[in-house]
Every structure is written in C-alpha cells, then in structure tokens.
Short mmCIF file of C-alpha atoms in Angstrom, two decimals:
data_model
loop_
_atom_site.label_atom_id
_atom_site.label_comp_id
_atom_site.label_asym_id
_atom_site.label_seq_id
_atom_site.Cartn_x
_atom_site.Cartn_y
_atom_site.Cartn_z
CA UNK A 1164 -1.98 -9.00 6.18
CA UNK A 1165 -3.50 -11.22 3.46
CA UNK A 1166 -1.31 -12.22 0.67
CA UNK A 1167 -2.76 -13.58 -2.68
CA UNK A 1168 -1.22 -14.93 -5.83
CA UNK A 1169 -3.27 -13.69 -9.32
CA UNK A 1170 -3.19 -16.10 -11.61
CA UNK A 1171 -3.05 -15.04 -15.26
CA UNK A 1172 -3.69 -17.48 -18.64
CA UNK A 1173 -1.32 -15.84 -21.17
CA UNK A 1174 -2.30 -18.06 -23.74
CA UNK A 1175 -6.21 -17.02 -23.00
CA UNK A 1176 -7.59 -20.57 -23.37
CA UNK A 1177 -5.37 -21.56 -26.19
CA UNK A 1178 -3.42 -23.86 -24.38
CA UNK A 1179 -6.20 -25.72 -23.07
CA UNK A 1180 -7.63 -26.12 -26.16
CA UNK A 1181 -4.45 -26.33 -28.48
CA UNK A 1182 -1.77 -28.61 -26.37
CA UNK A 1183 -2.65 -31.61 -26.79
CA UNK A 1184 -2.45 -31.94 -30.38
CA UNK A 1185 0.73 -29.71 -30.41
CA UNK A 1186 2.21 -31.26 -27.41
CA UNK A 1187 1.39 -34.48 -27.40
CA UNK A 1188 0.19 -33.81 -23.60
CA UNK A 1189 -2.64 -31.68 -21.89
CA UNK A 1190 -2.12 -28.62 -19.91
CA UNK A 1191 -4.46 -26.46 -19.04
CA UNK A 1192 -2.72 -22.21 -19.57
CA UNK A 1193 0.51 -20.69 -19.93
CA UNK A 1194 0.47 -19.41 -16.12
CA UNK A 1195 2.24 -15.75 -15.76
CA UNK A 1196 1.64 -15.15 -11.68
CA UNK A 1197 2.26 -12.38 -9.32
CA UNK A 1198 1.93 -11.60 -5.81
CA UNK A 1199 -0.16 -9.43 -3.96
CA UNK A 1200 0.70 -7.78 -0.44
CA UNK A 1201 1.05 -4.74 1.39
CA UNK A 1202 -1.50 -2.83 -1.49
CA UNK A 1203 0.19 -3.59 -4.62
CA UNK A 1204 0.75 -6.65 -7.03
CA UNK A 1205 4.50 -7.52 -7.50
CA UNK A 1206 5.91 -9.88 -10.40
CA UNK A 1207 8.73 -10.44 -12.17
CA UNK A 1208 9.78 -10.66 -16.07
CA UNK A 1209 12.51 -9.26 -18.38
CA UNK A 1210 13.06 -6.45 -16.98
CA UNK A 1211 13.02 -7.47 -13.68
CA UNK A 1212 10.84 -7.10 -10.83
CA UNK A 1213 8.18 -5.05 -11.50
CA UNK A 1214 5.07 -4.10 -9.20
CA UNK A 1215 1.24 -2.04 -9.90
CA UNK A 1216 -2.14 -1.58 -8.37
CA UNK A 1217 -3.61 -5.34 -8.12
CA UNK A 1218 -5.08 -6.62 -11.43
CA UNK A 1219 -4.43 -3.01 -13.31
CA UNK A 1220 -1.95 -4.38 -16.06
CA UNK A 1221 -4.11 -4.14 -18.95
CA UNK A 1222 -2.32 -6.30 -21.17
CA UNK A 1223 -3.21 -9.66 -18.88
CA UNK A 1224 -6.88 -8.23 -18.07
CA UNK A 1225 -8.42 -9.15 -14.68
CA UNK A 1226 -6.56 -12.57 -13.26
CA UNK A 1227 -8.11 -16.43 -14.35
CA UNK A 1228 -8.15 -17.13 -10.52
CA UNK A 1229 -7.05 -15.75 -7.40
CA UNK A 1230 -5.42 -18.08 -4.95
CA UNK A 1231 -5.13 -16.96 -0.81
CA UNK A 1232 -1.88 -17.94 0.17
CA UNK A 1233 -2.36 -16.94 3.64
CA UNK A 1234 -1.33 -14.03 6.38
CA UNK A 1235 1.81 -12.93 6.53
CA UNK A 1236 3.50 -11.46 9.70
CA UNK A 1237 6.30 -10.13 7.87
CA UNK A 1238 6.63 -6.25 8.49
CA UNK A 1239 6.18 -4.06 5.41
CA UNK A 1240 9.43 -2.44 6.28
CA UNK A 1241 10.95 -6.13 6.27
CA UNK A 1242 9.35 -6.96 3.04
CA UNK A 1243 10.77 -3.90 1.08
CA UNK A 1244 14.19 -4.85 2.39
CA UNK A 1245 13.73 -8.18 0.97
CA UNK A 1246 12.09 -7.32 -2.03
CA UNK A 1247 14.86 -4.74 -3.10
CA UNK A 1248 17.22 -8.01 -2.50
CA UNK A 1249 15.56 -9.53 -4.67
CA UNK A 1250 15.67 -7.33 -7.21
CA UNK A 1251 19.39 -6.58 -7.26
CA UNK A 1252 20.54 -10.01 -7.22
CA UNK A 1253 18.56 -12.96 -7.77
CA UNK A 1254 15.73 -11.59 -10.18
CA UNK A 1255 17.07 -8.84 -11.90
CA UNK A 1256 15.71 -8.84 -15.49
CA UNK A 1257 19.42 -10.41 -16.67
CA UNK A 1258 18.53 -13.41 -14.66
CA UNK A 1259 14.91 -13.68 -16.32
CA UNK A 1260 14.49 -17.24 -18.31
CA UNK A 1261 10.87 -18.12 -19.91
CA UNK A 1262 11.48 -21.87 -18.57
CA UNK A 1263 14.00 -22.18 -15.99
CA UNK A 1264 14.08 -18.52 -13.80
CA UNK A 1265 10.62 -16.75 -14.64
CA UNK A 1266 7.81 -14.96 -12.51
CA UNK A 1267 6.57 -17.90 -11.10
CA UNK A 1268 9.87 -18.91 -9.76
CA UNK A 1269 9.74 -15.21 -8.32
CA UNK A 1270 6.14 -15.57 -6.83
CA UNK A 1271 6.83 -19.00 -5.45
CA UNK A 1272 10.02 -17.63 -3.39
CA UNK A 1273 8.07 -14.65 -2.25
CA UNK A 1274 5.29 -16.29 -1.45
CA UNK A 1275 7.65 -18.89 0.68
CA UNK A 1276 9.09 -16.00 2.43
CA UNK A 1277 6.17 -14.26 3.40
CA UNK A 1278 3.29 -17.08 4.27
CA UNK A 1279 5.71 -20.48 3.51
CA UNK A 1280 3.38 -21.58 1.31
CA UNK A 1281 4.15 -22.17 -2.63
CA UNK A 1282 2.03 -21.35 -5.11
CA UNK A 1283 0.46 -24.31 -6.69
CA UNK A 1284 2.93 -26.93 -7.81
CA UNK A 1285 0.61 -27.19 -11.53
CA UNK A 1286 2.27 -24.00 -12.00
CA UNK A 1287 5.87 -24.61 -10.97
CA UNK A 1288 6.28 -27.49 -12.84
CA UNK A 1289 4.91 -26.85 -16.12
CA UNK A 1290 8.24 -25.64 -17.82
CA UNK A 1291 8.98 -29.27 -16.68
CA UNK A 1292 6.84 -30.71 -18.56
CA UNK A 1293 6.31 -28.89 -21.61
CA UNK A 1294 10.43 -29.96 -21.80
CA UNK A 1295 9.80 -33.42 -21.43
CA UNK A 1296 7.81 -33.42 -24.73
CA UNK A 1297 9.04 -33.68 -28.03
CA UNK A 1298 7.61 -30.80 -29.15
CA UNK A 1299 9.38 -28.88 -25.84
CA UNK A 1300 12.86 -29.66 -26.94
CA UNK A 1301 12.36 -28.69 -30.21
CA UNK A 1302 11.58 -25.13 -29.12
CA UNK A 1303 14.00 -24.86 -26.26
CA UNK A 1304 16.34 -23.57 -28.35
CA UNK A 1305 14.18 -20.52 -29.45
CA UNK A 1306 12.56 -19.64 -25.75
CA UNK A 1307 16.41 -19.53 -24.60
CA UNK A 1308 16.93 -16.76 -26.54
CA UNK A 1309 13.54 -14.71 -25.48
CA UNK A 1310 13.17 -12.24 -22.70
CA UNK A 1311 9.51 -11.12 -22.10
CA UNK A 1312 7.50 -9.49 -19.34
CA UNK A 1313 4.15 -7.95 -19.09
CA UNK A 1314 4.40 -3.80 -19.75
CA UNK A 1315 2.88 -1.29 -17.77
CA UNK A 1316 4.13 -1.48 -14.49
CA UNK A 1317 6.73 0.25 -12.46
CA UNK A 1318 10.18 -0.90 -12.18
CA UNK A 1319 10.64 -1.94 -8.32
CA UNK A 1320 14.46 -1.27 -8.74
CA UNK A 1321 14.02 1.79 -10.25
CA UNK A 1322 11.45 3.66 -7.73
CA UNK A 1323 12.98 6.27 -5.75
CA UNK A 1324 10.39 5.47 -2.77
CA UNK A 1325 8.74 2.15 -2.29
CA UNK A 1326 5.42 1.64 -3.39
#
C-alpha cells in the first residue's frame, strides 16, 4: 500500500514572498501536512485527529506537492488500532500546539510508523526556526494561546466505524 504525505501552503505564497522582511529570514510556506493511506487523508489540528477523502478539504484546495513516502506493510486493521491510539492519547485536540505539537508532528510519527520514513525535515523544523528569530519570540506568546485546524473533515475519534 502506497502512503503519501500532501503538502499544503497555508499562507498561499505569502510566506515566501513576505518572510524575509518580517522575519528577518527566508522560508518558503506555512506547511499544514497530512497523510494519506488505506483510501483516506488523515491529519491532525485542534480538534484532534481528523481524516477525509484525499485532497477534498476545501478550505486548503488541492495540496502544493505530494511527497511518496513509500509502501507500507502495516495491516489496515493494525493501522486503525494505532491510529485510534493516537487519537486518545498523544494527539487529542487538548494536546494540539501551532509550534511545538501540531499536524506535522502527527504526520511525521505516522508516517515513521507506517513506512519509517519522516516527512521532510524543511517541514519539521520550521517552528524551530521561525522561534529563533526576533520576530518569532515576539509572537510566541500569542500562537500559545491559539488552537486551529482545518474544518470539514470527520472526527477520527468520534466515528462509530473506521473510515
């Protein structure tokens, strides 16, 4: 079974174009990324982990880039067992923070689990440094206190059957 990671820009080019001046430092998106296995995407935000048909959450649009991660020869049945760990514990939307425990934390661990491959490391360490910057410390403060996540999907901890 392939597995994929979508990629999404939430800033839609504005960081690319805006962070240097602001930051002081280039980067290149604000990444929001999910996984894909098994038929459906899966990704994690406020309210927790969250999954929907691939690329269908209308909000992000179609993904910047699509990145193959690999096979997997986890079972499905082994998957949703994990998964629904996940979601209880670890990355249940209380847990959600925008810099430090956020859906690319989520699709880095899944993807670890199911191919042990990360997602790219550009990704992983941009809270990193966007913190490191001036600029970053000044708003830390003000992203500690946010909880976000994209809308529109269905609530894997809530579904009565798995996807």
């Amino acid at each position: 079974m392939h597995v994929k990671c979508y990629i999404y820009d939430l800033s839609k080019g504005m960081a690319r174009a805006m962070s240097l001046p602001i930051l002081g430092t280039q980067i290149d998106g604000i990444w929001h990324t999910s996984i894909v296995v098994f038929g459906s995407e899966y990704f994690y935000g406020g309210t927790g982990v969250e999954y929907c048909d691939p690329g269908q959450l209308a909000v992000l649009g179609p993904p910047d880039t699509i990145c193959n991660l690999g096979e997997t020869e986890v079972t499905e049945d082994l998957f949703f067992e994990y998964l629904s760990s996940m979601s209880e514990n670890r990355f249940s939307g209380r847990e959600y923070h925008l810099f430090n425990h956020n859906c690319n934390t989520f699709s880095n661990e899944l993807a670890q689990f199911l191919t042990g491959n990360a997602i790219p490391s550009n990704i992983t360490s941009l809270p990193e440094h966007v913190l490191s910057t001036p600029f970053g410390q000044m708003i830390k403060p003000f992203v500690d206190a946010l909880t976000v996540g994209p809308q529109g999907a269905h609530s894997f901890s809530d579904s009565v059957h798995q996807p």
